PDB file of C-alpha atoms in Angstrom:
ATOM      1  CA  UNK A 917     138.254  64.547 189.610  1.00  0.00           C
ATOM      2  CA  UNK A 918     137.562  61.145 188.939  1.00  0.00           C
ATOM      3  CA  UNK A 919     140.621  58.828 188.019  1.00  0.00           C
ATOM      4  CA  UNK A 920     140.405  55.414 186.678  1.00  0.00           C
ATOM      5  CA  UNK A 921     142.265  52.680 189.113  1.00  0.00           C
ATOM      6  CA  UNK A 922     142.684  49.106 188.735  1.00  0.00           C
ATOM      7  CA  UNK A 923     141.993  47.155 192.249  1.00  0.00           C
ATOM      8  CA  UNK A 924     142.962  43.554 193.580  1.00  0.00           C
ATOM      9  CA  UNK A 925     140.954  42.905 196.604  1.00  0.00           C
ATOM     10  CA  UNK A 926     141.853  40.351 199.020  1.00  0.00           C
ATOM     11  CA  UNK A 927     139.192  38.423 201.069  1.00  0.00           C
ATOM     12  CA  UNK A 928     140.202  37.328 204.300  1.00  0.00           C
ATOM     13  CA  UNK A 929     144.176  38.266 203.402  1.00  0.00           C
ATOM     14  CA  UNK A 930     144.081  34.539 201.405  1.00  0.00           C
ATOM     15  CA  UNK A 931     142.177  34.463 198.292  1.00  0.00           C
ATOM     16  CA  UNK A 932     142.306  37.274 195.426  1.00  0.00           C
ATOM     17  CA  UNK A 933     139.942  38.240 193.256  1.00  0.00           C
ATOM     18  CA  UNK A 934     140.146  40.700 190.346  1.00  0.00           C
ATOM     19  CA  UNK A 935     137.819  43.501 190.017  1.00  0.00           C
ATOM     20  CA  UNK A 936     136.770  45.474 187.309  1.00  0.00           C
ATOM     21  CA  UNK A 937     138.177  49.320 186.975  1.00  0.00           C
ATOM     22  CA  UNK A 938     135.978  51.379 189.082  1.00  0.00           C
ATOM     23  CA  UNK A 939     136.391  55.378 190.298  1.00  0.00           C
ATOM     24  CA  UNK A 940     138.197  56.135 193.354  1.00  0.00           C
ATOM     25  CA  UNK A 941     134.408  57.150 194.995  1.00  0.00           C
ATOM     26  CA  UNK A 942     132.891  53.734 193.704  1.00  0.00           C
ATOM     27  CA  UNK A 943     135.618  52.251 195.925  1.00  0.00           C
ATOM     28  CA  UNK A 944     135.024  54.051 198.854  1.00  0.00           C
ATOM     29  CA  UNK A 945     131.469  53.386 198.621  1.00  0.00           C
ATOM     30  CA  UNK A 946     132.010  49.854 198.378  1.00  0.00           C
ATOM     31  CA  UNK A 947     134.538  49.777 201.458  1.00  0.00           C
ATOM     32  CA  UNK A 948     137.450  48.501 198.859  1.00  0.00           C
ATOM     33  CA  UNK A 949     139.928  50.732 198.876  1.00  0.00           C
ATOM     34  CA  UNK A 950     141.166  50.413 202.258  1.00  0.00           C
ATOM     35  CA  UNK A 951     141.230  46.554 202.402  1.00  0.00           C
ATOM     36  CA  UNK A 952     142.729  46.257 198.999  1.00  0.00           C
ATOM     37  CA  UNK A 953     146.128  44.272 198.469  1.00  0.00           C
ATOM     38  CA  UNK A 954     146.771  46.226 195.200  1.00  0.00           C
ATOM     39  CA  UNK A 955     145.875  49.515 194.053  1.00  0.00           C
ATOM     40  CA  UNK A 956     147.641  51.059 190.936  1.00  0.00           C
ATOM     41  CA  UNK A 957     146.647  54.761 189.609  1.00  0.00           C
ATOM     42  CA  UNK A 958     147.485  56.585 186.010  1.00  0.00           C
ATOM     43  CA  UNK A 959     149.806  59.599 187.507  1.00  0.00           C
ATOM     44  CA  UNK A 960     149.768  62.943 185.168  1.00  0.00           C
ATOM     45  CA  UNK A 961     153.459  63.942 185.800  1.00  0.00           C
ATOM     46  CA  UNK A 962     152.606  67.535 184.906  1.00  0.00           C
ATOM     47  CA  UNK A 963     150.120  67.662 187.052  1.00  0.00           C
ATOM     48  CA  UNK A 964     151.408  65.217 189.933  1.00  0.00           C
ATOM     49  CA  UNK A 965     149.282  63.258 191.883  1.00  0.00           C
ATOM     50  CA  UNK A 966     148.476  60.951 194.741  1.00  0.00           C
ATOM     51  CA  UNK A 967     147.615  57.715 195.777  1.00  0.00           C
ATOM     52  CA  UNK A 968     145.672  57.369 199.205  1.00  0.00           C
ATOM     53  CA  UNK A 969     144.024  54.131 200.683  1.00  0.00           C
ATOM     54  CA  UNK A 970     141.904  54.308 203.502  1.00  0.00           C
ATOM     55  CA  UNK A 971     144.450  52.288 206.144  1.00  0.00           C
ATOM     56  CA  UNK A 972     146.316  55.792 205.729  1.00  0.00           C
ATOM     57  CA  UNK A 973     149.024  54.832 203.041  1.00  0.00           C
ATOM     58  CA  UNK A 974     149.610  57.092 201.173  1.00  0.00           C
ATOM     59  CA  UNK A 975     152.612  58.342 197.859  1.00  0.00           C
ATOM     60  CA  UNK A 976     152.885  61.834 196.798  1.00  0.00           C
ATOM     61  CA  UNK A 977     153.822  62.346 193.318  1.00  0.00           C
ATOM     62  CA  UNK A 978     155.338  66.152 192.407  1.00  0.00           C
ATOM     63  CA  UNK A 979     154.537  67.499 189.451  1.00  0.00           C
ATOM     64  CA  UNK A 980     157.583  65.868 186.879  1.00  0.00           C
ATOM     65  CA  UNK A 981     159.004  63.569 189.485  1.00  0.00           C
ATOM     66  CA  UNK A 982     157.875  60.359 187.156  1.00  0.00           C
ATOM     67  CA  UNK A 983     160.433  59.726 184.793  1.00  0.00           C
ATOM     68  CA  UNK A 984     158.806  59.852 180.796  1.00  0.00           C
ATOM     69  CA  UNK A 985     157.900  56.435 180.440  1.00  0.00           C
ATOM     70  CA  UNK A 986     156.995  55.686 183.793  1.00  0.00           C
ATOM     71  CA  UNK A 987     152.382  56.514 184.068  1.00  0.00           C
ATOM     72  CA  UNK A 988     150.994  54.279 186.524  1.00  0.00           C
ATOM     73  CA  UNK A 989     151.784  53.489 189.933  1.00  0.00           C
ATOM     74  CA  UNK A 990     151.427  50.452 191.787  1.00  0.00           C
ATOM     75  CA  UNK A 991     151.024  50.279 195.738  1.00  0.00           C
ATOM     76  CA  UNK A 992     150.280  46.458 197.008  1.00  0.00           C
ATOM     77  CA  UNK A 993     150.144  45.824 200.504  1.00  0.00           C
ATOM     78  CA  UNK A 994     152.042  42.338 200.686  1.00  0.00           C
ATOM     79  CA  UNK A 995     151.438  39.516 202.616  1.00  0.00           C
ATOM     80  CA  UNK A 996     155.500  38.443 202.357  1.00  0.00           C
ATOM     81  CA  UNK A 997     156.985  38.985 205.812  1.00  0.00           C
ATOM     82  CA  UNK A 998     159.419  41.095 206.354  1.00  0.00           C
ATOM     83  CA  UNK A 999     162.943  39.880 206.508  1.00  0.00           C
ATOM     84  CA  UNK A1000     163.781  37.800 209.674  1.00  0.00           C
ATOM     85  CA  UNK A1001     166.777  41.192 210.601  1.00  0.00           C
ATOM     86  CA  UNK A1002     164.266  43.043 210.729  1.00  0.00           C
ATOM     87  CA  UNK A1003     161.289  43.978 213.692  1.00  0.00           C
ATOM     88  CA  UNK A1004     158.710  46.056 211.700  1.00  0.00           C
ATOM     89  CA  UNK A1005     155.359  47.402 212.713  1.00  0.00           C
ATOM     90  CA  UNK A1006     153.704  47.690 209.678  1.00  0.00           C
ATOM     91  CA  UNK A1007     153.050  45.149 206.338  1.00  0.00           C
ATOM     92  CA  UNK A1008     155.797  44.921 204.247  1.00  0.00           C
ATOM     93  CA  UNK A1009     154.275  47.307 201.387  1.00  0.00           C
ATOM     94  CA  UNK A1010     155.539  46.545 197.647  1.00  0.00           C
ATOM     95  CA  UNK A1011     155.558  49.889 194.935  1.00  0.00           C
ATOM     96  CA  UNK A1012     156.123  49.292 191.252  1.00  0.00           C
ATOM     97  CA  UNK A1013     157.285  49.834 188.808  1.00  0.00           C
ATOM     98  CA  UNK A1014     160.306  48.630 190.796  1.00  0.00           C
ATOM     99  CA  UNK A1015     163.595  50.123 190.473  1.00  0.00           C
ATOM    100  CA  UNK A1016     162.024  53.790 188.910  1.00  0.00           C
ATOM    101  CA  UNK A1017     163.849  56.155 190.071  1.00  0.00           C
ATOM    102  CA  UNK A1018     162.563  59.275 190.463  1.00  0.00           C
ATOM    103  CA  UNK A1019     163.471  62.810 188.487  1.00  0.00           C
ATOM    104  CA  UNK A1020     161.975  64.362 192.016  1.00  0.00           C
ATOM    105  CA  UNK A1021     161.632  62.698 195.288  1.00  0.00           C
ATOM    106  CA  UNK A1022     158.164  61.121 196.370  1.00  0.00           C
ATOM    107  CA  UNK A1023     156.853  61.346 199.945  1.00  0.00           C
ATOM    108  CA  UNK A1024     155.273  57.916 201.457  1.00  0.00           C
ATOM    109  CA  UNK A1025     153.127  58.016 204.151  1.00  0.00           C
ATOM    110  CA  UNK A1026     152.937  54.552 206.227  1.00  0.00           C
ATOM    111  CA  UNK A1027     150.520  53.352 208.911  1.00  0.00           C
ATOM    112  CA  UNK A1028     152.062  51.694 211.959  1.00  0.00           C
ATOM    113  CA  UNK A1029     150.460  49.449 214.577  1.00  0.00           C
ATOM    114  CA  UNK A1030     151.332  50.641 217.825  1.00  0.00           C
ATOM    115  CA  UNK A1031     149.615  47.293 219.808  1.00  0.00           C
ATOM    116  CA  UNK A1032     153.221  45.639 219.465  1.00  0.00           C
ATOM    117  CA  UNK A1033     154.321  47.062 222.754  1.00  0.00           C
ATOM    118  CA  UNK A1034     155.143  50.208 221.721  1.00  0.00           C
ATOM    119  CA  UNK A1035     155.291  52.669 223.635  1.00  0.00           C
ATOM    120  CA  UNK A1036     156.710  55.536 221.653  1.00  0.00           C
ATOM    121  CA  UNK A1037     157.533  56.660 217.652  1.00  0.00           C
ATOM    122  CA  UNK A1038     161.173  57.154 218.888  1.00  0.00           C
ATOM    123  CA  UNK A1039     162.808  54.443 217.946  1.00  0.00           C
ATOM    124  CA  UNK A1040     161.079  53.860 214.335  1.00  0.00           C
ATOM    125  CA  UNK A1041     161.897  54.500 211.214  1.00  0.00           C
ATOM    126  CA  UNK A1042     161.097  54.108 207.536  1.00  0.00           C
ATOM    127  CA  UNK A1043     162.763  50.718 206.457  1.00  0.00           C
ATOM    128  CA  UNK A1044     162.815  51.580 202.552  1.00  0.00           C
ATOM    129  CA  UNK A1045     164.923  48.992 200.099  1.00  0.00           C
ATOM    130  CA  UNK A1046     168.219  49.615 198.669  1.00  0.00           C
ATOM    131  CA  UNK A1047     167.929  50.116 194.559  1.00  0.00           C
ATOM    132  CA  UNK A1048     170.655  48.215 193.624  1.00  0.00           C
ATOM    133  CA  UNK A1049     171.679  46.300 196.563  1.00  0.00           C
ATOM    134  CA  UNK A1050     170.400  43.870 199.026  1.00  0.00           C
ATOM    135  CA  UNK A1051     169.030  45.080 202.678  1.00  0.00           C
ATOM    136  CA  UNK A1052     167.002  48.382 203.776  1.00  0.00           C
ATOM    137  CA  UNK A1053     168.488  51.587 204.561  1.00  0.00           C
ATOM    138  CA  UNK A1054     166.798  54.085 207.264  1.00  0.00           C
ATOM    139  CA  UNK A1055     165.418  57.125 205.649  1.00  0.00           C
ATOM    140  CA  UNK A1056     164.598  59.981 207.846  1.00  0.00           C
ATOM    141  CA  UNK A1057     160.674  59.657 208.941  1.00  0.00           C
ATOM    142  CA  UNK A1058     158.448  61.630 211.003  1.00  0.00           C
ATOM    143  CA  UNK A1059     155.480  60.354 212.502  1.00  0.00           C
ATOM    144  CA  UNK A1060     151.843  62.006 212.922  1.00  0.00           C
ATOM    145  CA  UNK A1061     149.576  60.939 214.810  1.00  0.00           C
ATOM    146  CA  UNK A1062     145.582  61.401 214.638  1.00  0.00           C
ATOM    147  CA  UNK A1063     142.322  60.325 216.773  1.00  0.00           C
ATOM    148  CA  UNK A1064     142.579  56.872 214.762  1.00  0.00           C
ATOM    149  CA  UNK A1065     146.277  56.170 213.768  1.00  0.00           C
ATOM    150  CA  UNK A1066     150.024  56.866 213.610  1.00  0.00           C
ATOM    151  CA  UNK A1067     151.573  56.874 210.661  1.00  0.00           C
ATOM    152  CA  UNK A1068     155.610  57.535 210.052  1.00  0.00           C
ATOM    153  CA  UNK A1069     156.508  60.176 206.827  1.00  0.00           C
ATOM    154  CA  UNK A1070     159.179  60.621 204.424  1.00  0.00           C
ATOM    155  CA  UNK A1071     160.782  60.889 200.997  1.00  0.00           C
ATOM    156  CA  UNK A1072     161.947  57.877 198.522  1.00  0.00           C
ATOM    157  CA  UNK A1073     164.206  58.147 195.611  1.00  0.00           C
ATOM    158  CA  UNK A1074     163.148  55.313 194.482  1.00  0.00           C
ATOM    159  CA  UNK A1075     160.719  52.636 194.648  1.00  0.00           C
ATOM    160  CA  UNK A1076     161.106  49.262 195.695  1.00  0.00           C
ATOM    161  CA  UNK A1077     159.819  47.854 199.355  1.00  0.00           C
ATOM    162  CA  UNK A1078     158.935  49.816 202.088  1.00  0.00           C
ATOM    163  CA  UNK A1079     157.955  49.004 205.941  1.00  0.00           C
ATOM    164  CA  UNK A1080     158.096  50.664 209.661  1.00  0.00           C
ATOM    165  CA  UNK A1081     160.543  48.747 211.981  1.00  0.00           C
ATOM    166  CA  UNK A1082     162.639  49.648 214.847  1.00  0.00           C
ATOM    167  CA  UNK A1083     166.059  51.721 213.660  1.00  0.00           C
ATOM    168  CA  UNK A1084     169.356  49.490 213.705  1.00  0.00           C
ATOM    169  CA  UNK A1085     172.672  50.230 215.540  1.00  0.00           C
ATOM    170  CA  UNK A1086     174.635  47.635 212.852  1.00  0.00           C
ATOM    171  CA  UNK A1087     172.725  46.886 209.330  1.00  0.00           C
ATOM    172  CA  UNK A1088     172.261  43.616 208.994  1.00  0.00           C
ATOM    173  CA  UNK A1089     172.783  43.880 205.443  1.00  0.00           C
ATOM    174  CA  UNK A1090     175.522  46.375 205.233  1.00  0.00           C
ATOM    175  CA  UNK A1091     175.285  47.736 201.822  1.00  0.00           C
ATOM    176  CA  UNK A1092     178.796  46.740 199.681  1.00  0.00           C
ATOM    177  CA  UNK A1093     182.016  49.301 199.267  1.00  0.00           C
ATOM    178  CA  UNK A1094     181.974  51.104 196.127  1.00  0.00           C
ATOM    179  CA  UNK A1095     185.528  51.589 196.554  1.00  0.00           C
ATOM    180  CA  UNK A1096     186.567  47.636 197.455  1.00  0.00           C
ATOM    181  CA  UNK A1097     188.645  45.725 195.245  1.00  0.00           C
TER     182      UNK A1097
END
């Protein structure tokens, strides 16, 4: 299978460049995919799909999770830092079109650096932003692990930003009280 994508490398994490729309195995070849700041794939909702770039992120789309006028997905690993609250171990990862929500939910797959000091998976978590408030809520995450890299699993609702930090006791952000005055 051979879907179109549309790719915005970065060189040296600073400067941007936009390419032309190349295959999935052009990119490989060429040693983009991986390194690229923005990827963004045509989805088939019957069919479902997936978006996978070499660093090991990765969304699962079921077959009729999009909602109908929602085709392409956007994954851009950002160089924004993550909110001060906040002690992540991965990028701060950005996937549009924000605010979708989904008629099914997706599964993300996030790479983690584990040279921060970190000596075990057991006190991370998925960090994934709140749709219609500020802050991140936990989501639950498991974490695999392979000869190269760990990355931490689980399912969004939603999409919006998404990063791997340590889990929080209080939320920094606690989200508002539907039922306050």
């Amino acid at each position: 299978m051979n879907k179109k994508i549309s790719v915005t490398a970065c060189a040296a994490r600073t400067a941007r460049t936009r390419l032309e729309t190349f295959s999935i195995a052009a990119l490989v070849v060429m040693g983009l995919l991986g390194s690229a700041c923005k990827v963004s794939v045509k989805i088939d909702n019957e069919k479902g799909g997936q978006v996978e770039l070499s660093d090991g992120t990765k969304i699962d789309v079921p077959p009729g999770a999009l909602p109908p006028d929602v085709d392409t997905i956007t994954v851009t690993s950002s160089l924004e830092p993550a909110p001060s609250e906040y002690k992540t171990v991965s990028p701060v990862f950005v996937f549009e079109p924000a605010g979708t929500v989904f008629l099914k939910p997706l599964q993300v797959t996030l790479p983690i650096s584990m040279s921060q000091g970190l000596d075990s998976t057991s006190k991370l978590t998925i960090l994934w932003s709140r749709h219609r408030a500020d802050g991140f809520d936990m989501i639950p995450t498991t974490f695999a692990l392979s000869s190269s890299a760990v990355t931490a699993v689980g399912e969004v609702t939603h999409f919006s930003k998404g990063m791997v930090g340590e889990k929080y006791v209080v939320d920094p952000h606690p989200a508002p009280d539907p039922y306050a005055d």
